[in-house]
């Protein structure tokens, strides 16, 4: 018996009294039991592991231990984002895929897994050559490393996009907010556990240990994603028959983008994601350089962000489960983000580590609310035949916005710090914190822009609800019983 099935039976035996302590246990439905849902969520664990490996662990290893020039590191780490805009196309292909076996999602998730595995398998050797540890020319290391990062990025984006589409196919509409919360929580779990594991395994660094760790991550990816896919998607040969009409991507995109306020929804997603992502590489340096926090304290920021994000996912799931509007949830996350970045800004002049820690936790809370709200809204607006396209568009905008925001935040911080140090901004703005504060103020401005973009989406949903109620009221008034004449004797 699988571990996930054993866990599901234990939760069932313990009964509903345990549910308040396990907030995602109520995501299970008869169509998607808890054991099957937990297995499916393993693809998010591998996505989080790959993200931590690329952005966190290898970033430090390449610069410090392998002594690779920083500009090469920056280029290599940006290569996975090249594939991000193609997530909408990948999702569309999984919607319209024709398979002899009758699968739509499984082939794409599996080939995404193989791409991720292949990239991780060759990555450590290419990095060692890239660092100059070779008697031959250096260019093969550059080419192999670029290929490895592109393959991991392509596999990561393909697996997550089509995995989310498969989860949408399997979960009934009323349970999707809770399923989204569980999937996002598993992504956080994968990131936190992987960060701790990679840190411990690479504490005593050596080239052999680097090879073992990265190729071990490749093996874990194949095993976890294989378990996640097992008996998830039912075979439907008739649905993928070759004689069925197959629309082009441009036709499907025009139909999707022209329906309702889809473009505004994507704009709001991009603005909010950029706002919450610009701080990713700045919080720890800000805490150490400006607030003079020790290394242990700045390292704990990851845990604070994860804790805040988990609380945000839980609150969003409960809000949406009670019939809440996902756009209002996303707007609430933006408001929390404005308060959070204000706290981070005021922590510098007040020299308050407690205020800074509160702000960091609120950033995670606001980001969790915003991500859950926008993803649930994308799921809700997707039809049964364009789920992959809708979630791919959401993922493409989110990943691209996050990558651009992270890269621009470092540039803006350096430019602002340079201007402050040179005195170009005046004596009042010569403090070392100015570069960081410029970025945080830009994030607040982006969150206000996000609220402006979300406003019409909330009104559109409210007007749609009123229209539905109006139609139901008219139908009720036209019921034969109400239309029948009242007899005088009854009167």
mmCIF file of C-alpha atoms in Angstrom, residues 48-60 62 73 76-77 80 120 123 148-149 152-153 156 198:
data_model
loop_
_atom_site.group_PDB
_atom_site.id
_atom_site.type_symbol
_atom_site.label_atom_id
_atom_site.label_comp_id
_atom_site.label_asym_id
_atom_site.label_seq_id
_atom_site.Cartn_x
_atom_site.Cartn_y
_atom_site.Cartn_z
ATOM 1 C CA UNK A 48 10.141 23.805 -5.967
ATOM 2 C CA UNK A 49 13.302 21.717 -5.668
ATOM 3 C CA UNK A 50 14.493 22.755 -9.130
ATOM 4 C CA UNK A 51 13.711 26.420 -8.440
ATOM 5 C CA UNK A 52 15.730 26.405 -5.205
ATOM 6 C CA UNK A 53 18.599 24.595 -6.900
ATOM 7 C CA UNK A 54 18.785 27.104 -9.746
ATOM 8 C CA UNK A 55 18.109 30.390 -7.963
ATOM 9 C CA UNK A 56 19.599 29.685 -4.555
ATOM 10 C CA UNK A 57 22.114 26.854 -4.287
ATOM 11 C CA UNK A 58 23.839 27.011 -7.675
ATOM 12 C CA UNK A 59 23.881 30.814 -7.575
ATOM 13 C CA UNK A 60 26.136 30.707 -4.517
ATOM 14 C CA UNK A 62 29.002 28.966 -8.987
ATOM 15 C CA UNK A 73 26.169 33.204 -13.582
ATOM 16 C CA UNK A 76 22.965 31.123 -17.035
ATOM 17 C CA UNK A 77 20.336 31.657 -14.340
ATOM 18 C CA UNK A 80 15.285 29.101 -17.864
ATOM 19 C CA UNK A 120 20.135 18.087 -14.138
ATOM 20 C CA UNK A 123 24.611 20.133 -15.274
ATOM 21 C CA UNK A 148 21.487 22.206 -19.118
ATOM 22 C CA UNK A 149 19.818 25.353 -17.763
ATOM 23 C CA UNK A 152 15.753 22.319 -16.758
ATOM 24 C CA UNK A 153 13.766 25.491 -17.387
ATOM 25 C CA UNK A 156 10.085 22.836 -15.098
ATOM 26 C CA UNK A 198 21.019 21.194 -0.250
#
